[in-house]
PDB file of C-alpha atoms and ligand atoms in Angstrom:
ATOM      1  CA  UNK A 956       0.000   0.000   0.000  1.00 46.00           C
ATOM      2  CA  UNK A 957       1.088   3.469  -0.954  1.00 58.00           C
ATOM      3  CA  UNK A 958       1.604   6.142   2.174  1.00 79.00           C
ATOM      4  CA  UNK A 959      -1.925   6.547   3.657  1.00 91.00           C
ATOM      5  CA  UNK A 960      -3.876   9.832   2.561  1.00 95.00           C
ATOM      6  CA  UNK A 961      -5.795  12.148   4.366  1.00 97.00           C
ATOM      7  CA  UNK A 962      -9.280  13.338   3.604  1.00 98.00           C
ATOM      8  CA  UNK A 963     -10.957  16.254   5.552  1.00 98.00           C
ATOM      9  CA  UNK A 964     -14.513  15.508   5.841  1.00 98.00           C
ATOM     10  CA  UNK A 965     -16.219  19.457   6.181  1.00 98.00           C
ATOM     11  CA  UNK A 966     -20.335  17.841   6.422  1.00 97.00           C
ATOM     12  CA  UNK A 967     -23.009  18.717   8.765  1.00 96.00           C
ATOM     13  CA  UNK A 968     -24.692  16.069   8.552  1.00 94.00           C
ATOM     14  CA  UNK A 969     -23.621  13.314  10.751  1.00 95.00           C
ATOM     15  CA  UNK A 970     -25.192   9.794   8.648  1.00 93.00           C
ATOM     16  CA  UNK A 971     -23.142  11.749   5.114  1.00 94.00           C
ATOM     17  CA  UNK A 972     -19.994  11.547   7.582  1.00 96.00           C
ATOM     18  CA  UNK A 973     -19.814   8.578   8.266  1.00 95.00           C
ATOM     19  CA  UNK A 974     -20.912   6.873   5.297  1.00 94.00           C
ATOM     20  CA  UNK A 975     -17.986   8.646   3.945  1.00 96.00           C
ATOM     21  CA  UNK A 976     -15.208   7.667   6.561  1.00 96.00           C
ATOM     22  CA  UNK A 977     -16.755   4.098   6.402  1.00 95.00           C
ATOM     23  CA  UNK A 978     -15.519   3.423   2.661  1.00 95.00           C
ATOM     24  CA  UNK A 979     -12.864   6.010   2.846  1.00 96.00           C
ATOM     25  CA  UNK A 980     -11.607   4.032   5.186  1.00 95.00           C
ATOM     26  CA  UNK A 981     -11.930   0.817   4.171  1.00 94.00           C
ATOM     27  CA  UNK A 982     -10.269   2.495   0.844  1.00 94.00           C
ATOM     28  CA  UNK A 983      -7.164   3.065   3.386  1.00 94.00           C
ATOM     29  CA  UNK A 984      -7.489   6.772   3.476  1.00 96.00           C
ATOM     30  CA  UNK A 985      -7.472   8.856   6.717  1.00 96.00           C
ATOM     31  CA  UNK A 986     -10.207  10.894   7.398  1.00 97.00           C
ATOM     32  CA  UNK A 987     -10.514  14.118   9.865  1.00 97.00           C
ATOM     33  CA  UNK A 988     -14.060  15.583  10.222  1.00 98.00           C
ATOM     34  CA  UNK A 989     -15.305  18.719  11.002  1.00 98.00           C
ATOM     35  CA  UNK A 990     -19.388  19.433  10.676  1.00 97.00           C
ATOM     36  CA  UNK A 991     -19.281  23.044  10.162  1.00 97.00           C
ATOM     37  CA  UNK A 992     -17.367  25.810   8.113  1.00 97.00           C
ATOM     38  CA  UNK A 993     -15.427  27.408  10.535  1.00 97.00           C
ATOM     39  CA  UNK A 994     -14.097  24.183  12.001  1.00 98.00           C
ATOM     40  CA  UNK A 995     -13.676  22.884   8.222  1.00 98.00           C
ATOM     41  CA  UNK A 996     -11.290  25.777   7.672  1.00 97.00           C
ATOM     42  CA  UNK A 997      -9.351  25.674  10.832  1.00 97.00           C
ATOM     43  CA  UNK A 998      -8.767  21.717  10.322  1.00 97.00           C
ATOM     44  CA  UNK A 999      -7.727  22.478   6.423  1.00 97.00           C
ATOM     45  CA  UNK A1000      -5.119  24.505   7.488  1.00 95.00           C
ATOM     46  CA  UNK A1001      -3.778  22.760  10.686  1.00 96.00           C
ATOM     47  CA  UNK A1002      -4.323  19.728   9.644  1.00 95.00           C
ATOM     48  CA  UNK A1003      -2.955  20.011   5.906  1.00 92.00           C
ATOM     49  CA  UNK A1004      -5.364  16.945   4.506  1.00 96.00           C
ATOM     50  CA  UNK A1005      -4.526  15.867   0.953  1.00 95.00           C
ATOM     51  CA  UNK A1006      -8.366  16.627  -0.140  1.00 97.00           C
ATOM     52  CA  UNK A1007     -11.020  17.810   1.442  1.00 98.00           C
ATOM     53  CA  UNK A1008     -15.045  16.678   0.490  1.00 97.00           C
ATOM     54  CA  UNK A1009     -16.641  20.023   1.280  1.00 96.00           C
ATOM     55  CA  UNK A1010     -20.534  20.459   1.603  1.00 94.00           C
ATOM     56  CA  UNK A1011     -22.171  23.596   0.571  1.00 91.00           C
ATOM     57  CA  UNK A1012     -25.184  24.058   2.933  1.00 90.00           C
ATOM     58  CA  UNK A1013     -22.917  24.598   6.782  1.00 94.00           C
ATOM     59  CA  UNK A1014     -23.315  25.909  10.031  1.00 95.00           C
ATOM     60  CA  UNK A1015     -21.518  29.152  10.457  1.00 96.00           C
ATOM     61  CA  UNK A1016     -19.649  29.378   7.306  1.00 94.00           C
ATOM     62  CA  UNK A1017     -21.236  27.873   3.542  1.00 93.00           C
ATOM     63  CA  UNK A1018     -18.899  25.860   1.920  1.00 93.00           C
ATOM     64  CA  UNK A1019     -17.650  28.427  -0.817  1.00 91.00           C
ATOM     65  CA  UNK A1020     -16.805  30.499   1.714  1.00 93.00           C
ATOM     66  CA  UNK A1021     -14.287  27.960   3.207  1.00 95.00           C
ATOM     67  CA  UNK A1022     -13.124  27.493  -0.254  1.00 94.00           C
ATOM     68  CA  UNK A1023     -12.652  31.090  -1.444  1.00 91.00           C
ATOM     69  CA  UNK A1024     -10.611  31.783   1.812  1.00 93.00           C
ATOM     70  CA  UNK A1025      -8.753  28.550   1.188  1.00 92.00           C
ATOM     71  CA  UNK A1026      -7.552  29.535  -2.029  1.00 86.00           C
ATOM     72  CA  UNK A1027      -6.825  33.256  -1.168  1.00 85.00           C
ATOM     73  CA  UNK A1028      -4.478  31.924   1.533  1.00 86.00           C
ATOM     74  CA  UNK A1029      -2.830  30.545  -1.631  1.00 81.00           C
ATOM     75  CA  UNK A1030      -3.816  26.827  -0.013  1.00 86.00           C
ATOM     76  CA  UNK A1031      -3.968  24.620  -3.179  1.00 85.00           C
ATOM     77  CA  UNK A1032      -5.703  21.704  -1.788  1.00 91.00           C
ATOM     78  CA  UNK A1033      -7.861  19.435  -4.172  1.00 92.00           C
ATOM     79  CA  UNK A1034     -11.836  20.149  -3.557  1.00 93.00           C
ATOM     80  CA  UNK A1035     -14.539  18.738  -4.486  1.00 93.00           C
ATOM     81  CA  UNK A1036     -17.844  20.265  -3.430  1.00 91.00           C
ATOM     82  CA  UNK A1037     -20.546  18.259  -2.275  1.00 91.00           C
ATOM     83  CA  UNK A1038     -24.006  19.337  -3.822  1.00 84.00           C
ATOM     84  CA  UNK A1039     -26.990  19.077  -3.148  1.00 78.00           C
ATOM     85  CA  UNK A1040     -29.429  17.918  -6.709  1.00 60.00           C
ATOM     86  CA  UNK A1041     -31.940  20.514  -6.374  1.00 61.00           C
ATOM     87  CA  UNK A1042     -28.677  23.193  -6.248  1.00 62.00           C
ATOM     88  CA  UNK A1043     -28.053  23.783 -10.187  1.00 61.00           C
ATOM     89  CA  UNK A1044     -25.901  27.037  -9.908  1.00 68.00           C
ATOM     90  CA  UNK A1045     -23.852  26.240  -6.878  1.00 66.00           C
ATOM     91  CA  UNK A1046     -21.575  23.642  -9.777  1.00 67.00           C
ATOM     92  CA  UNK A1047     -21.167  26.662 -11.432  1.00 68.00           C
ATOM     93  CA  UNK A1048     -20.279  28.686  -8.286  1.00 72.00           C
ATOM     94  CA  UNK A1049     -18.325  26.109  -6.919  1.00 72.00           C
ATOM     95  CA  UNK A1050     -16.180  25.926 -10.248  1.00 72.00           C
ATOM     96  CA  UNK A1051     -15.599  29.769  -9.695  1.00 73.00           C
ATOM     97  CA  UNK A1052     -14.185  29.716  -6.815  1.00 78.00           C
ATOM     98  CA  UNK A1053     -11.557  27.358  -7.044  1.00 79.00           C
ATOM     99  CA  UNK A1054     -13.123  23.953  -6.372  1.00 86.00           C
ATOM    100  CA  UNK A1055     -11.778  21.251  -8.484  1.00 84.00           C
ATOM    101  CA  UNK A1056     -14.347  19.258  -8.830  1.00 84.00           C
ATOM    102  CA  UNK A1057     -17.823  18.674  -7.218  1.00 83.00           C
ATOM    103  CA  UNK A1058     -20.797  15.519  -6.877  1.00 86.00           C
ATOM    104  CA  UNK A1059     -24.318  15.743  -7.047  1.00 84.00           C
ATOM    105  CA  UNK A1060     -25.964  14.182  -3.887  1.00 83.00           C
ATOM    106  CA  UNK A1061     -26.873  11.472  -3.750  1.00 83.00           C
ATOM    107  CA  UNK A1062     -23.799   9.979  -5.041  1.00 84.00           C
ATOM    108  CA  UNK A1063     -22.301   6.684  -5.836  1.00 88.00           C
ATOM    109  CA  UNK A1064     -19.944   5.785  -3.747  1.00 91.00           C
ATOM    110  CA  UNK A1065     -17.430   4.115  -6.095  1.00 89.00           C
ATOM    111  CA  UNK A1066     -17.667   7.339  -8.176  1.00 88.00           C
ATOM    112  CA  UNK A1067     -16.882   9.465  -5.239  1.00 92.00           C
ATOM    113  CA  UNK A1068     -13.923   7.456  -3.986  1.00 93.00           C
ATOM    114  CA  UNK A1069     -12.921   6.941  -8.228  1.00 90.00           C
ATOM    115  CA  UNK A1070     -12.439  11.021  -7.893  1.00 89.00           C
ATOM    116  CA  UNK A1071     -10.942  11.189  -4.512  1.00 93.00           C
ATOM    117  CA  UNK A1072      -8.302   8.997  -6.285  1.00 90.00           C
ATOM    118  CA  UNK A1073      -8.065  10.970  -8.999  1.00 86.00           C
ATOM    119  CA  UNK A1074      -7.873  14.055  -7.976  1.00 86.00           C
ATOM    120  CA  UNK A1075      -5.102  13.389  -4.939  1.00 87.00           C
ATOM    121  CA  UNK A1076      -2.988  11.569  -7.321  1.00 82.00           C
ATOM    122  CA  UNK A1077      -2.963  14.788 -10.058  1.00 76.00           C
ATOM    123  CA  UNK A1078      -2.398  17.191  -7.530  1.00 76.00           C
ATOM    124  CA  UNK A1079       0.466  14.845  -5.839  1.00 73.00           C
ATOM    125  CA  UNK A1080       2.230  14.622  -9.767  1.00 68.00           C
ATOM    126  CA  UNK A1081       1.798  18.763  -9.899  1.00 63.00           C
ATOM    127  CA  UNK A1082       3.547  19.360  -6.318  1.00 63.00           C
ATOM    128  CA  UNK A1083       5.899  16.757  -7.080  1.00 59.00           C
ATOM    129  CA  UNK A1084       7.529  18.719 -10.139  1.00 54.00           C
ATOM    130  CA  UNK A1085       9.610  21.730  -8.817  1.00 48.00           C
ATOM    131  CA  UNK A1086       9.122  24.232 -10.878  1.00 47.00           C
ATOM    132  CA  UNK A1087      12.626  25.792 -12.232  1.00 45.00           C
ATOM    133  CA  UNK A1088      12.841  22.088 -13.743  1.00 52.00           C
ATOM    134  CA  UNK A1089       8.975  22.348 -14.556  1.00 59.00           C
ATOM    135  CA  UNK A1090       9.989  25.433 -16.686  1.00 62.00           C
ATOM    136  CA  UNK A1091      12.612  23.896 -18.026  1.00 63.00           C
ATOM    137  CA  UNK A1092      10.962  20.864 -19.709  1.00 67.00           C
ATOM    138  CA  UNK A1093       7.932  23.322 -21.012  1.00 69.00           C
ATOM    139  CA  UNK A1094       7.150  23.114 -24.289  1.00 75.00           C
ATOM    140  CA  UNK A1095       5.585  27.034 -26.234  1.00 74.00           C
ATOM    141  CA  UNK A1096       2.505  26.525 -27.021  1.00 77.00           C
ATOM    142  CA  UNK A1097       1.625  29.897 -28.328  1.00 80.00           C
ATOM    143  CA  UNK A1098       3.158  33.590 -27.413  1.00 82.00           C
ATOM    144  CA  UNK A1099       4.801  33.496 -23.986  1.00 84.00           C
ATOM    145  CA  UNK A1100       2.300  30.783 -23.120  1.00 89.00           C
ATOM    146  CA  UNK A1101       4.176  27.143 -22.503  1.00 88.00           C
ATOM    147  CA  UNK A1102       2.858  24.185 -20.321  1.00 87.00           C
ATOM    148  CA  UNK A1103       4.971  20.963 -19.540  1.00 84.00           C
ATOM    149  CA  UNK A1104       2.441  18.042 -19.927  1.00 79.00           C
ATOM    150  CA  UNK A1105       4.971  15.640 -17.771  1.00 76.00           C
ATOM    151  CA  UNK A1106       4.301  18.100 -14.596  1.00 76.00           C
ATOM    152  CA  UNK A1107       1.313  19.320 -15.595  1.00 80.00           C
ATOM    153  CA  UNK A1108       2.643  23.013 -15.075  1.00 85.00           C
ATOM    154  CA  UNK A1109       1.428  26.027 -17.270  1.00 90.00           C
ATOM    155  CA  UNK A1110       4.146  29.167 -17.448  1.00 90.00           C
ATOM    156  CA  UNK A1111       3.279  32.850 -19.036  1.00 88.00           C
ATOM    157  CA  UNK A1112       6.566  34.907 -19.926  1.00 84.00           C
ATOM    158  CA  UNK A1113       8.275  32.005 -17.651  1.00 82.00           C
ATOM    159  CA  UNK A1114       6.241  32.598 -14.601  1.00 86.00           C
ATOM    160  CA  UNK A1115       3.875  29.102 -13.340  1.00 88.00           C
ATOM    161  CA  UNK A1116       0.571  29.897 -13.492  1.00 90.00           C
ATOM    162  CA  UNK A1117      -2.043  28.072 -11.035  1.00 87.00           C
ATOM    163  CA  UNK A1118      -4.776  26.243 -12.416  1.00 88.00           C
ATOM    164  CA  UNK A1119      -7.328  23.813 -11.035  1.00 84.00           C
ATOM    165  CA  UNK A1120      -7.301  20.290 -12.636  1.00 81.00           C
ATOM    166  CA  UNK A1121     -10.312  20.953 -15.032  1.00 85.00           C
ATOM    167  CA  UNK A1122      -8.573  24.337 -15.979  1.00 90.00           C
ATOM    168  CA  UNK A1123      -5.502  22.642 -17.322  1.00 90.00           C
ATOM    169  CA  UNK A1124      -7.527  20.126 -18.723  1.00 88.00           C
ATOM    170  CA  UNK A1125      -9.564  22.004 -20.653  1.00 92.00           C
ATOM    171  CA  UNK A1126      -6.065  24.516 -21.826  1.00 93.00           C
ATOM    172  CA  UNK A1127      -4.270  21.478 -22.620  1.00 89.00           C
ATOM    173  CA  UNK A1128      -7.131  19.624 -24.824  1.00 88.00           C
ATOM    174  CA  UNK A1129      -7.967  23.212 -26.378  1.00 91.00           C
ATOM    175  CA  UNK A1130      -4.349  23.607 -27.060  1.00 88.00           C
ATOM    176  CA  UNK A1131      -3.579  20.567 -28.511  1.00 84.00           C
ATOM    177  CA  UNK A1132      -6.291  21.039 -31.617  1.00 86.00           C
ATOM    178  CA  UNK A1133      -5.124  24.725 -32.352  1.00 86.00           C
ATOM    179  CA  UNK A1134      -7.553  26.366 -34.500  1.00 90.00           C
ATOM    180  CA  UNK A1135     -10.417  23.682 -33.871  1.00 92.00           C
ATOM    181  CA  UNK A1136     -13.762  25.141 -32.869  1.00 95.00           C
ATOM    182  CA  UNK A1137     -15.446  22.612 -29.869  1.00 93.00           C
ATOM    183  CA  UNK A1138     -19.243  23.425 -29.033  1.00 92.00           C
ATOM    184  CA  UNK A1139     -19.629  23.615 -25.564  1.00 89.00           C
ATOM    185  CA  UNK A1140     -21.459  20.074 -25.548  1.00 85.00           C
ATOM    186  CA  UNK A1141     -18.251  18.638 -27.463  1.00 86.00           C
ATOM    187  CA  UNK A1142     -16.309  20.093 -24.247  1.00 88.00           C
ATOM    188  CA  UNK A1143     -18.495  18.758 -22.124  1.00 83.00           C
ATOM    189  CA  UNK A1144     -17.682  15.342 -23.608  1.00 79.00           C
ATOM    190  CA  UNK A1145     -14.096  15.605 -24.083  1.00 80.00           C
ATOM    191  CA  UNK A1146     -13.250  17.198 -21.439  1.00 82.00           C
ATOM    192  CA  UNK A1147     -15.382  16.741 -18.514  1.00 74.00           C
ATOM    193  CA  UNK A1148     -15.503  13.252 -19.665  1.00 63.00           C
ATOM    194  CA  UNK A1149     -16.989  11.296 -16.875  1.00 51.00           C
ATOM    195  CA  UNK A1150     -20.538  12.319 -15.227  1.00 50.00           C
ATOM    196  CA  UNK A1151     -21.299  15.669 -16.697  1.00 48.00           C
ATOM    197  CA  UNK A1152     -23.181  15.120 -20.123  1.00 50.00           C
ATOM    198  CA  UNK A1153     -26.426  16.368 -19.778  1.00 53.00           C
ATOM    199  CA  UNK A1154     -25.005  18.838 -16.901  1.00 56.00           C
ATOM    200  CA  UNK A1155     -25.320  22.990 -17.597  1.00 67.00           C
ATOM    201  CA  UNK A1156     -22.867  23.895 -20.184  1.00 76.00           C
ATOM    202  CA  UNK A1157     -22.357  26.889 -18.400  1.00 82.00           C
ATOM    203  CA  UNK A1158     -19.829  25.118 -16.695  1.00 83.00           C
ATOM    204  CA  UNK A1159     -17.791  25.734 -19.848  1.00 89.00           C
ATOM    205  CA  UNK A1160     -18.416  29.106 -19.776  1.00 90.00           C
ATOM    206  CA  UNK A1161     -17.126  29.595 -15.905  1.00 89.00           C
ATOM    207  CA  UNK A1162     -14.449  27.642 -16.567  1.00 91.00           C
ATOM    208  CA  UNK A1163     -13.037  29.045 -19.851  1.00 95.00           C
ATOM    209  CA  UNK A1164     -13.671  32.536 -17.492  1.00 94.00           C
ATOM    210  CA  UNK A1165     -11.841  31.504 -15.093  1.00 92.00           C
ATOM    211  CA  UNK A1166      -9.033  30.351 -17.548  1.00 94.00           C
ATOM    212  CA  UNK A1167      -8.620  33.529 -19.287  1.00 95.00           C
ATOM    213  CA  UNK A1168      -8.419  35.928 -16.176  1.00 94.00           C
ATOM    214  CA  UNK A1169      -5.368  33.528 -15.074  1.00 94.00           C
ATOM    215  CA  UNK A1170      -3.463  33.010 -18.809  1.00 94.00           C
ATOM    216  CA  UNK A1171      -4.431  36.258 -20.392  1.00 93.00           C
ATOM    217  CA  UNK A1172      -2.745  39.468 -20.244  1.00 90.00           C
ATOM    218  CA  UNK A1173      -6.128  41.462 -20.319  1.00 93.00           C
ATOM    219  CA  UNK A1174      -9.107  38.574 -20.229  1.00 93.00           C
ATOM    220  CA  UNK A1175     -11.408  41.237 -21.805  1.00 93.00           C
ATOM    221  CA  UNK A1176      -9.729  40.569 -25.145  1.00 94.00           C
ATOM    222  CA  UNK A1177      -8.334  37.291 -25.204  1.00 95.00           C
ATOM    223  CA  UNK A1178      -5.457  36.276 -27.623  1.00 93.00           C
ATOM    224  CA  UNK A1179      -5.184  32.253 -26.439  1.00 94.00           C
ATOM    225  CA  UNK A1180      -8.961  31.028 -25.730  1.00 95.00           C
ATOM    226  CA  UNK A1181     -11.653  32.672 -28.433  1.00 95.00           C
ATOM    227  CA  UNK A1182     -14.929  32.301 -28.884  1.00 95.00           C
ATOM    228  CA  UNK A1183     -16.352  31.548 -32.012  1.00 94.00           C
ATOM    229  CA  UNK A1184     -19.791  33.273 -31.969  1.00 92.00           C
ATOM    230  CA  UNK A1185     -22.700  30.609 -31.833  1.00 90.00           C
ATOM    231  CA  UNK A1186     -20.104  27.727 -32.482  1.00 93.00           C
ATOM    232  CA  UNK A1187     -17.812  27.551 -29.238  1.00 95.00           C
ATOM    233  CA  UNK A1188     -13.971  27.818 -28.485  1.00 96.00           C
ATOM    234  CA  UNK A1189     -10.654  27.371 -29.860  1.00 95.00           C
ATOM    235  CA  UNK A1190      -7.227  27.881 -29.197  1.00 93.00           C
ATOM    236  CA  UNK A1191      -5.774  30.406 -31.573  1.00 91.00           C
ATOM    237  CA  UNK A1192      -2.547  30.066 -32.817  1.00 84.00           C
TER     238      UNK A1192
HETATM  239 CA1   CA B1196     -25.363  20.401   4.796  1.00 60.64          CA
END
């Protein structure tokens, strides 16, 4: 077995819980609870969890609160938001504000433990890469923009750029068919590629948003990511 992992548990509602540290546990992860917002962010930054499952509806703090100050303290930890179904926008809020990924309740539990996986393992390969060496190994893409696909690291005019998994994702696929126009249901597909068909495209939207405020000199008037009026995006080179 690999070196255990931690998962912060931030979920009010105490049958979720431990449901969750059951077959987290029996998945040999580590779990830490806390079952409201201000205790979720206190034990995310004492207790320095390799994910954290983070509700939305909390005592004392809401869940994108706890996020937002999370990733304005510059802490990087994988998130996925727990939704409820009924809450349609809070995917796209949660997307805005840094999460990395989220579930609809109720969820499967051998989806939510596929993307626990997933998403500890990425962010373990991105912190792994230092990144002079990241630099390095970065191959242009287009202008001053270069990523290095081995470290999963995106640079502007040499400096790393942060980006959620689903940001780099979507960069990197967009990238890699300059010139291509992809509707925002062919994104959905290709890049949100398990669980999301059928889900708001505005997802897309947020996301590409999001994108372009961190890889864009002025987002207003994008040079990388461009919309192709009624048809989608591309990657202009
Ligand atoms: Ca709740």
């Amino acid at each position: 077995m690999n070196e255990q992992k931690t998962v912060l548990i931030v979920e009010d509602e105490k049958n979720i819980v431990d449901i969750l540290r059951f077959n987290l546990m029996r998945e040999n992860y580590k779990t830490i609870e806390a079952y409201d917002g201000e205790d979720g962010l206190e034990k995310a930054r004492t207790e320095n969890p390799d994910l954290i499952l983070l509700d939305v509806m909390l005592p004392k703090m809401i869940g994108f609160d706890v996020c937002r100050q999370l990733r304005q303290e510059g802490n990087n930890v994988p998130v996925i938001i727990l939704t409820a179904r009924e809450e349609e926008t809070d995917k796209v809020l949660g997307l805005e504000i840094g999460a990395d990924d989220y579930i609809t309740k109720p969820f499967s539990m051998r989806e939510l433990i596929a993307r626990v996986g997933a998403n500890i393992r990425r962010s373990a390969m991105i912190s792994a890469a230092g990144s002079a060496a990241g630099e390095d190994k970065a191959m242009p893409v287009s202008g001053d923009l270069s990523i290095n696909t081995d470290s999963h690291q995106v640079f502007r005019a040499g400096k790393a750029i942060d980006l959620t998994q689903r940001e780099y994702e979507l960069l990197t696929f967009l990238a890699s068919h300059p010139n291509k126009v992809y509707s925002r249901v062919d994104l959905m597909e290709q890049v949100w590629n398990y669980g999301y068909v059928g889900d708001d495209v505005r997802t897309v939207d947020v996301t590409v948003r999001r994108l372009r405020e961190k890889i864009e000199k002025d987002p207003a008037n994008p040079v990388y990511i461009l919309t192709r009026r009624g048809a989608g995006y591309y990657f202009a080179v």
